[in-house]
Coordinates of C-alpha atoms in Angstrom, one line a residue:
M1319 CA 75.3 32.7 -121.8
T1320 CA 76.3 34.1 -118.5
G1321 CA 74.9 36.2 -115.6
I1322 CA 71.3 37.2 -115.1
S1323 CA 70.3 35.9 -118.6
L1324 CA 71.4 32.4 -117.5
I1325 CA 69.4 32.6 -114.3
I1326 CA 66.3 33.8 -116.2
T1327 CA 66.7 31.0 -118.8
F1328 CA 67.0 28.4 -116.0
I1329 CA 63.9 29.7 -114.2
L1330 CA 61.9 29.7 -117.5
A1331 CA 63.1 26.2 -118.2
I1332 CA 61.7 25.0 -114.8
I1333 CA 58.4 26.9 -115.4
I1334 CA 58.1 25.3 -118.8
M1335 CA 58.8 21.8 -117.4
I1336 CA 56.1 22.3 -114.7
W1337 CA 53.7 23.5 -117.4
L1338 CA 54.4 20.5 -119.6
I1339 CA 53.9 18.0 -116.8
A1340 CA 51.0 19.7 -115.0
K1341 CA 49.0 21.2 -117.8
I1342 CA 49.9 19.5 -121.0
K1343 CA 50.2 16.1 -119.3
V1344 CA 53.6 15.3 -120.9
H1345 CA 55.3 12.4 -119.2
P1346 CA 57.9 13.7 -116.6
F1347 CA 60.7 11.8 -118.4
L1348 CA 60.0 13.5 -121.7
A1349 CA 59.5 16.9 -120.1
L1350 CA 62.8 16.6 -118.2
M1351 CA 64.8 15.4 -121.2
G1352 CA 63.2 18.0 -123.5
V1353 CA 63.9 20.8 -121.1
S1354 CA 67.4 19.6 -120.5
L1355 CA 68.2 19.5 -124.2
T1356 CA 66.7 22.9 -124.8
L1357 CA 68.5 24.4 -121.8
A1358 CA 71.8 23.0 -123.0
M1359 CA 71.4 24.6 -126.4
L1360 CA 70.2 27.9 -125.1
A1361 CA 73.1 28.1 -122.6
G1362 CA 75.6 27.8 -125.4
I1363 CA 77.1 24.4 -124.6
E1364 CA 79.0 23.1 -127.7
L1365 CA 76.6 20.9 -129.7
N1366 CA 79.0 18.0 -130.1
R1367 CA 79.4 17.8 -126.2
I1368 CA 75.6 17.8 -125.5
P1369 CA 75.0 14.0 -126.3
T1370 CA 78.0 13.0 -124.1
I1371 CA 76.7 15.2 -121.2
I1372 CA 73.3 13.7 -121.5
G1373 CA 74.7 10.2 -121.6
E1374 CA 76.8 10.8 -118.6
G1375 CA 74.0 12.3 -116.5
F1376 CA 71.6 9.5 -117.5
S1377 CA 74.0 6.6 -116.8
A1378 CA 75.3 8.0 -113.5
I1379 CA 71.9 7.5 -111.9
F1380 CA 71.6 3.9 -113.0
K1381 CA 75.1 3.2 -111.8
S1382 CA 74.6 4.6 -108.4
I1383 CA 71.1 3.8 -107.3
G1384 CA 69.1 2.0 -110.0
I1385 CA 69.5 -1.5 -108.6
V1386 CA 68.6 -0.4 -105.1
I1387 CA 65.4 1.1 -106.3
I1388 CA 64.4 -2.1 -108.2
L1389 CA 65.2 -4.3 -105.2
G1390 CA 63.3 -2.1 -102.8
A1391 CA 60.2 -2.0 -105.1
I1392 CA 60.2 -5.8 -105.4
I1393 CA 60.2 -6.1 -101.6
G1394 CA 57.3 -3.7 -101.4
T1395 CA 55.3 -5.5 -104.0
I1396 CA 55.7 -8.9 -102.4
L1397 CA 54.8 -7.5 -98.9
E1398 CA 51.6 -6.1 -100.5
K1399 CA 50.6 -9.1 -102.6
T1400 CA 51.2 -11.7 -99.9
G1401 CA 49.3 -9.9 -97.2
A1402 CA 52.4 -9.3 -95.2
A1403 CA 51.6 -5.6 -95.2
L1404 CA 48.2 -6.4 -93.7
K1405 CA 49.9 -8.6 -91.1
L1406 CA 52.2 -5.8 -90.1
A1407 CA 49.2 -3.6 -89.8
D1408 CA 47.5 -6.2 -87.6
L1409 CA 50.5 -6.3 -85.4
V1410 CA 50.4 -2.6 -84.9
V1411 CA 46.7 -2.7 -83.9
R1412 CA 47.5 -5.4 -81.3
L1413 CA 50.5 -3.4 -80.0
V1414 CA 48.7 0.0 -79.8
G1415 CA 45.2 -1.3 -79.0
Q1416 CA 41.8 -0.7 -80.4
K1417 CA 41.2 2.0 -77.8
R1418 CA 43.6 4.3 -79.7
P1419 CA 42.4 3.8 -83.3
D1420 CA 44.0 7.0 -84.6
L1421 CA 47.4 6.1 -83.2
A1422 CA 47.0 2.6 -84.5
M1423 CA 46.3 3.8 -88.0
L1424 CA 49.1 6.3 -87.8
M1425 CA 51.7 3.7 -86.8
M1426 CA 50.3 1.2 -89.2
G1427 CA 50.6 3.6 -92.1
W1428 CA 54.1 4.6 -91.1
I1429 CA 55.5 1.1 -90.9
V1430 CA 53.7 -0.2 -94.1
G1431 CA 54.7 3.0 -96.0
I1432 CA 58.4 2.2 -95.6
P1433 CA 58.4 -0.5 -98.4
V1434 CA 55.0 0.1 -100.0
F1435 CA 53.9 3.2 -102.0
C1436 CA 51.5 5.4 -100.1
D1437 CA 48.8 5.1 -102.7
S1438 CA 48.9 1.3 -102.6
G1439 CA 49.3 1.3 -98.8
F1440 CA 46.1 3.4 -98.3
V1441 CA 44.1 1.0 -100.6
V1442 CA 45.4 -2.0 -98.7
L1443 CA 44.9 -0.7 -95.2
N1444 CA 41.7 1.2 -95.7
P1445 CA 39.5 -1.8 -95.0
I1446 CA 41.1 -2.1 -91.6
R1447 CA 40.2 1.5 -90.9
E1448 CA 36.6 0.8 -91.9
A1449 CA 36.5 -2.3 -89.8
L1450 CA 37.7 -0.4 -86.8
R1451 CA 35.0 2.2 -87.4
S1452 CA 32.4 -0.6 -87.5
K1453 CA 33.7 -2.4 -84.4
I1454 CA 34.4 0.5 -82.0
A1455 CA 32.6 3.5 -83.6
A1456 CA 35.9 5.3 -84.1
N1457 CA 35.9 8.6 -86.0
P1458 CA 36.4 7.7 -89.7
V1459 CA 37.9 11.1 -90.7
S1460 CA 40.5 11.2 -88.0
M1461 CA 41.5 7.7 -88.7
A1462 CA 41.8 8.4 -92.4
V1463 CA 43.9 11.5 -91.8
A1464 CA 46.2 9.6 -89.4
L1465 CA 46.6 6.7 -91.9
S1466 CA 47.3 9.1 -94.8
G1467 CA 49.8 11.0 -92.8
G1468 CA 51.6 7.9 -91.5
L1469 CA 52.0 6.5 -95.0
Y1470 CA 53.1 9.8 -96.5
A1471 CA 55.7 10.4 -93.8
S1472 CA 57.6 7.2 -94.5
H1473 CA 57.0 7.5 -98.2
V1474 CA 59.0 10.7 -98.6
F1475 CA 61.5 10.4 -95.7
I1476 CA 62.5 6.7 -95.4
P1477 CA 64.2 4.5 -98.0
P1478 CA 63.6 2.0 -99.7
T1479 CA 60.8 4.1 -101.3
P1480 CA 62.3 5.5 -104.6
G1481 CA 62.1 9.2 -103.7
P1482 CA 64.6 9.3 -100.8
I1483 CA 66.7 6.6 -102.4
A1484 CA 67.1 8.6 -105.6
A1485 CA 67.8 11.8 -103.6
A1486 CA 70.5 10.0 -101.6
G1487 CA 72.1 8.8 -104.8
A1488 CA 72.0 12.2 -106.5
L1489 CA 73.5 13.9 -103.4
G1490 CA 76.3 11.3 -103.1
L1491 CA 74.9 9.1 -100.3
S1492 CA 74.2 5.9 -102.2
H1493 CA 76.9 4.1 -100.1
N1494 CA 75.3 5.2 -96.8
L1495 CA 71.6 4.6 -97.0
L1496 CA 71.5 3.6 -93.4
L1497 CA 72.3 7.2 -92.4
V1498 CA 69.4 8.4 -94.5
I1499 CA 67.1 5.8 -93.0
I1500 CA 68.0 6.7 -89.5
M1501 CA 67.6 10.5 -90.2
G1502 CA 64.3 9.8 -92.0
I1503 CA 63.0 8.1 -88.8
V1504 CA 64.2 10.9 -86.6
V1505 CA 62.7 13.6 -88.7
S1506 CA 59.4 11.8 -89.2
L1507 CA 58.7 11.5 -85.5
P1508 CA 57.8 15.1 -84.9
V1509 CA 55.9 15.0 -88.2
L1510 CA 53.9 12.0 -86.9
L1511 CA 53.1 13.9 -83.7
A1512 CA 51.8 16.8 -85.8
V1513 CA 49.7 14.4 -87.9
Y1514 CA 48.2 12.8 -84.8
L1515 CA 47.2 16.1 -83.2
F1516 CA 45.8 17.4 -86.5
A1517 CA 43.9 14.1 -87.0
K1518 CA 42.3 14.5 -83.6
Y1519 CA 41.4 18.1 -84.3
I1520 CA 40.1 17.8 -87.9
G1521 CA 38.1 14.7 -87.0
N1522 CA 35.7 16.8 -85.0
K1523 CA 35.4 19.5 -87.7
V1524 CA 34.7 17.4 -90.8
S1525 CA 32.0 14.8 -91.1
I1526 CA 31.2 12.3 -93.9
E1527 CA 28.1 10.4 -94.8
Q1528 CA 28.6 6.6 -95.0
P1529 CA 25.3 5.1 -95.8
E1530 CA 26.6 1.5 -96.0
A1531 CA 25.6 -0.7 -93.1
D1532 CA 28.3 -1.7 -90.7
H1533 CA 27.9 -5.4 -91.5
I1534 CA 28.7 -4.6 -95.2
I1535 CA 31.9 -2.8 -94.2
Q1536 CA 32.8 -5.7 -91.9
Q1537 CA 32.1 -8.1 -94.8
S1538 CA 34.5 -6.2 -97.0
Y1539 CA 37.3 -6.7 -94.5
E1540 CA 36.5 -10.4 -94.3
Q1541 CA 36.6 -10.6 -98.1
L1542 CA 40.0 -8.9 -98.0
L1543 CA 41.4 -11.6 -95.7
Q1544 CA 39.9 -14.3 -97.8
H1545 CA 41.5 -12.7 -100.9
Y1546 CA 45.0 -13.1 -99.3
G1547 CA 44.2 -16.5 -97.8
K1548 CA 46.6 -17.5 -95.1
L1549 CA 48.5 -14.5 -93.9
P1550 CA 52.3 -15.0 -93.2
N1551 CA 53.6 -14.9 -89.7
G1552 CA 54.6 -11.6 -88.1
L1553 CA 58.4 -12.3 -87.9
L1554 CA 58.7 -13.3 -91.6
S1555 CA 56.5 -10.3 -92.6
L1556 CA 58.9 -8.0 -90.8
A1557 CA 62.1 -9.7 -92.0
P1558 CA 62.3 -8.2 -95.5
I1559 CA 62.4 -4.7 -94.0
L1560 CA 64.3 -5.4 -90.7
F1561 CA 67.2 -7.5 -92.0
P1562 CA 68.4 -5.1 -94.7
I1563 CA 68.4 -2.3 -92.1
L1564 CA 70.4 -4.5 -89.7
L1565 CA 72.9 -5.5 -92.3
M1566 CA 73.5 -1.9 -93.4
A1567 CA 73.8 -1.0 -89.7
L1568 CA 76.4 -3.7 -89.3
G1569 CA 78.4 -2.3 -92.3
S1570 CA 78.4 1.2 -90.8
I1571 CA 79.5 -0.1 -87.4
G1572 CA 82.2 -2.1 -89.1
K1573 CA 83.5 1.1 -90.7
I1574 CA 83.4 3.1 -87.5
L1575 CA 85.3 0.4 -85.5
G1576 CA 87.7 -0.1 -88.4
I1577 CA 87.2 -3.8 -88.6
G1578 CA 89.7 -5.1 -91.2
G1579 CA 90.8 -8.4 -92.7
Q1580 CA 88.4 -11.0 -94.1
L1581 CA 85.8 -10.4 -91.4
G1582 CA 85.8 -6.7 -92.4
E1583 CA 85.4 -7.5 -96.0
I1584 CA 82.4 -9.8 -95.3
I1585 CA 80.8 -7.1 -93.1
Q1586 CA 81.2 -4.4 -95.7
F1587 CA 79.9 -6.8 -98.4
L1588 CA 76.8 -7.6 -96.5
G1589 CA 76.3 -4.0 -95.5
N1590 CA 76.3 -2.7 -99.0
P1591 CA 72.8 -1.5 -99.8
I1592 CA 72.6 -3.7 -102.9
I1593 CA 73.5 -6.8 -101.0
A1594 CA 71.4 -5.9 -98.0
L1595 CA 68.3 -5.4 -100.1
T1596 CA 69.0 -8.6 -102.0
V1597 CA 68.8 -10.4 -98.6
G1598 CA 65.5 -8.6 -98.1
V1599 CA 64.3 -9.9 -101.4
I1600 CA 65.3 -13.5 -100.3
F1601 CA 63.2 -13.1 -97.2
A1602 CA 60.4 -11.7 -99.3
I1603 CA 60.6 -14.9 -101.4
G1604 CA 60.2 -16.8 -98.2
L1605 CA 56.8 -15.0 -97.8
L1606 CA 55.8 -16.3 -101.2
L1607 CA 56.7 -19.8 -100.2
Q1608 CA 54.8 -19.6 -96.9
T1609 CA 51.7 -18.2 -98.5
E1610 CA 52.0 -20.7 -101.4
K1611 CA 52.3 -17.9 -104.0
I1612 CA 55.8 -18.7 -105.2
K1613 CA 54.4 -19.4 -108.7
E1614 CA 53.4 -15.8 -108.9
F1615 CA 57.0 -14.6 -108.4
D1616 CA 57.7 -14.0 -112.0
Q1617 CA 54.4 -12.2 -112.5
L1618 CA 55.0 -10.0 -109.4
T1619 CA 58.5 -9.2 -110.6
N1620 CA 57.2 -8.1 -114.0
E1621 CA 54.5 -6.0 -112.4
T1622 CA 57.1 -4.3 -110.2
L1623 CA 59.5 -3.6 -113.1
K1624 CA 56.6 -2.0 -115.0
I1625 CA 55.9 0.2 -112.0
V1626 CA 59.5 1.1 -111.2
G1627 CA 60.6 1.5 -114.8
P1628 CA 59.1 5.0 -115.2
I1629 CA 60.5 6.0 -111.8
L1630 CA 64.0 4.9 -112.9
F1631 CA 63.7 6.8 -116.2
I1632 CA 62.5 10.0 -114.4
T1633 CA 65.3 9.6 -111.9
A1634 CA 67.9 9.3 -114.8
A1635 CA 66.3 12.3 -116.6
G1636 CA 66.7 14.3 -113.4
G1637 CA 70.3 13.4 -113.5
V1638 CA 70.6 14.7 -117.0
L1639 CA 69.0 18.0 -115.9
G1640 CA 71.5 18.3 -113.0
K1641 CA 74.4 17.6 -115.3
I1642 CA 73.3 20.2 -117.9
I1643 CA 72.8 22.8 -115.1
I1644 CA 76.4 22.3 -114.0
E1645 CA 77.8 22.3 -117.5
A1646 CA 75.8 25.4 -118.4
G1647 CA 77.6 27.4 -115.8
F1648 CA 74.6 28.0 -113.6
V1649 CA 76.2 26.7 -110.5
E1650 CA 79.4 28.7 -111.2
Y1651 CA 77.4 31.9 -111.4
I1652 CA 75.6 31.1 -108.2
K1653 CA 79.0 30.5 -106.5
Q1654 CA 80.1 33.9 -107.6
N1655 CA 77.0 35.3 -105.9
A1656 CA 77.0 32.9 -103.0
H1657 CA 76.3 35.5 -100.4
H1658 CA 72.8 35.8 -101.7
I1659 CA 71.8 32.2 -101.9
S1660 CA 73.7 31.0 -98.8
T1661 CA 71.4 33.0 -96.6
F1662 CA 68.6 30.4 -97.4
G1663 CA 70.8 27.5 -96.1
I1664 CA 68.9 24.3 -95.6
F1665 CA 65.6 26.1 -96.6
F1666 CA 66.7 26.5 -100.2
P1667 CA 66.2 22.8 -101.3
F1668 CA 62.9 22.8 -99.3
I1669 CA 61.6 25.8 -101.3
I1670 CA 62.6 24.4 -104.7
S1671 CA 61.0 21.0 -103.8
A1672 CA 57.8 22.6 -102.5
I1673 CA 57.4 24.7 -105.6
L1674 CA 57.8 21.6 -107.8
K1675 CA 55.5 19.5 -105.7
T1676 CA 52.7 22.0 -105.6
A1677 CA 52.9 22.8 -109.3
Q1678 CA 53.1 19.3 -110.8
G1679 CA 51.7 16.9 -108.1
S1680 CA 54.3 14.1 -107.8
S1681 CA 56.4 14.0 -104.7
T1682 CA 58.8 11.6 -106.3
V1683 CA 59.4 13.9 -109.3
A1684 CA 59.8 16.9 -106.9
I1685 CA 62.4 15.0 -104.9
I1686 CA 64.3 13.7 -107.9
T1687 CA 64.4 17.0 -109.7
T1688 CA 65.4 19.0 -106.7
A1689 CA 68.2 16.5 -105.8
A1690 CA 69.5 16.7 -109.3
I1691 CA 69.6 20.5 -109.1
M1692 CA 71.5 20.4 -105.8
G1693 CA 74.2 17.9 -107.0
M1694 CA 76.8 15.9 -105.0
F1695 CA 77.8 17.1 -101.6
N1696 CA 81.5 16.3 -102.3
A1697 CA 81.6 18.0 -105.7
N1698 CA 83.1 21.5 -105.9
D1699 CA 80.8 22.5 -108.8
S1700 CA 77.5 21.8 -107.1
L1701 CA 74.9 23.9 -105.3
M1702 CA 75.6 21.8 -102.2
A1703 CA 79.1 23.4 -102.1
V1704 CA 77.6 26.9 -102.5
L1705 CA 75.3 26.3 -99.5
G1706 CA 78.2 24.8 -97.5
L1707 CA 76.5 21.4 -97.2
T1708 CA 79.7 19.4 -97.8
S1709 CA 79.5 16.6 -95.3
E1710 CA 77.5 13.4 -95.2
I1711 CA 75.4 14.6 -92.3
A1712 CA 74.7 17.9 -94.2
A1713 CA 73.8 15.9 -97.3
T1714 CA 71.5 13.7 -95.3
L1715 CA 69.7 16.7 -93.8
C1716 CA 69.4 18.1 -97.4
V1717 CA 67.6 14.9 -98.4
M1718 CA 65.2 15.4 -95.5
A1719 CA 64.7 19.1 -96.5
I1720 CA 63.9 18.0 -100.0
A1721 CA 61.5 15.4 -98.7
A1722 CA 59.7 17.9 -96.5
G1723 CA 59.3 20.2 -99.5
A1724 CA 57.9 17.3 -101.5
M1725 CA 54.9 17.2 -99.1
C1726 CA 53.8 20.7 -99.7
V1727 CA 51.1 20.3 -100.8
S1728 CA 48.9 17.4 -101.9
H1729 CA 45.9 18.7 -103.9
A1730 CA 43.9 18.1 -107.0
N1731 CA 47.0 17.3 -109.3
D1732 CA 48.2 14.6 -106.9
S1733 CA 47.0 11.0 -107.3
Y1734 CA 47.4 10.4 -103.6
Y1735 CA 44.9 13.2 -102.9
W1736 CA 42.2 11.4 -104.9
V1737 CA 43.0 8.0 -103.4
V1738 CA 42.5 9.4 -99.9
T1739 CA 39.4 11.4 -100.7
N1740 CA 37.7 8.8 -102.8
F1741 CA 38.3 5.9 -100.4
T1742 CA 37.4 8.0 -97.4
K1743 CA 34.3 9.4 -99.2
L1744 CA 35.4 12.9 -98.7
T1745 CA 34.2 15.7 -101.1
P1746 CA 37.0 17.6 -102.9
Q1747 CA 36.3 20.6 -100.6
Q1748 CA 36.7 18.4 -97.6
G1749 CA 39.8 17.0 -99.2
Y1750 CA 41.4 20.5 -99.1
K1751 CA 40.5 20.9 -95.4
T1752 CA 42.0 17.5 -94.5
Q1753 CA 44.6 16.1 -97.0
T1754 CA 45.9 19.4 -98.4
L1755 CA 46.1 21.1 -95.0
L1756 CA 47.6 18.0 -93.5
T1757 CA 50.4 17.8 -96.0
L1758 CA 51.2 21.6 -95.5
I1759 CA 51.5 21.0 -91.8
M1760 CA 53.7 18.0 -92.3
G1761 CA 56.0 19.8 -94.7
I1762 CA 56.4 22.8 -92.3
V1763 CA 57.0 20.6 -89.3
G1764 CA 59.4 18.5 -91.3
I1765 CA 61.6 21.5 -92.4
L1766 CA 61.6 23.1 -89.0
T1767 CA 62.8 19.7 -87.5
V1768 CA 65.5 19.6 -90.2
Y1769 CA 66.5 23.2 -89.3
V1770 CA 66.8 22.4 -85.6
L1771 CA 68.9 19.3 -86.4
S1772 CA 71.1 21.4 -88.6
L1773 CA 71.8 23.8 -85.8
I1774 CA 72.8 20.9 -83.6
L1775 CA 74.7 18.7 -86.1
L1776 CA 76.3 21.2 -88.5

């Protein structure tokens, strides 16, 4: 199959995949694998080659990024279960001050959202929001919007959350996660500003009824602290996040300076993302020791693997789809008509990701699938080559564009939408005015930031 018929088949395959996930509620792994297999047969790939192609696409993801996703998830789980995430939030409140509750919630969410899933982060931090409302009569809606946006920004832009890690691996950046982290921080800053301004605005437009007495809300916060028992100290709470970043930074600096010999080998060893995150896990174990929860380590690990397992399988299935797309000749056809697609530039992955996000709800699935479609930045047979995104900086900006698209938009088919609305006591209609509109603004500001950076850096 060639030409327009191949393009139409591919578009239909994506539509069917979205329909299976969003309407029929088929697990994304099965939907991706089923669509990949069907697409391979319809595209005319030799039947005896299809199993090999599927195996190569599946294993390549595990080889490049699987361990990193697992280690990052373990760190996040321990931070959440030991109360370290709560401690980090408390540090942010002390730093920013109770006179700026919206800014405090925004920064709290952004920091905690780096290692912790945004859904879990909102559940963990929501009692602090309610306690602040009780203590200083702060606007509950603006604080909820700020917290939601802060968590969401780091969730999609900054590793070690699985989405940006998987995208980095699929685009060929698994060896340079530090660059992705730095770019994620840079891109998220204008997005955070937009979140803050929108939170201040929408807080005066939407009101919610909270019949509970303030002392009951305060009591819920006290119960949360009692649940965790003794919170770990601030430095140890920060260490599982800070030290991996510092080690990866050291590895990058060593490469730039050309440090060789035994010292250079040690630096590169410690700066490898797998080793750096292993060090983060070691510090996280220190949290378990300090909070006297080390006996729960095995249970926490098992819980983490249960959570991260589906993500790994979806990521690998996305790799299969990407491999099938290449083998089917889709990318080759696009190359031959590059003058059409190249005009979209960095906006192309944003559009694909936004369509997938809006249609099926999961930001992680949207990021993984779009990254798989784009392919490696250093591969001649990838869409990255067609778009001219053939450097590490270009690939990093592409990760950011995909992440921005994966924000647009959170609505009724997104679990995070329901977490935010239910815990904030917003009606579904108010959820569209707040959470849905917020994520649209975040995505647009994100891609515009990426575009400006591309004009400067590319």
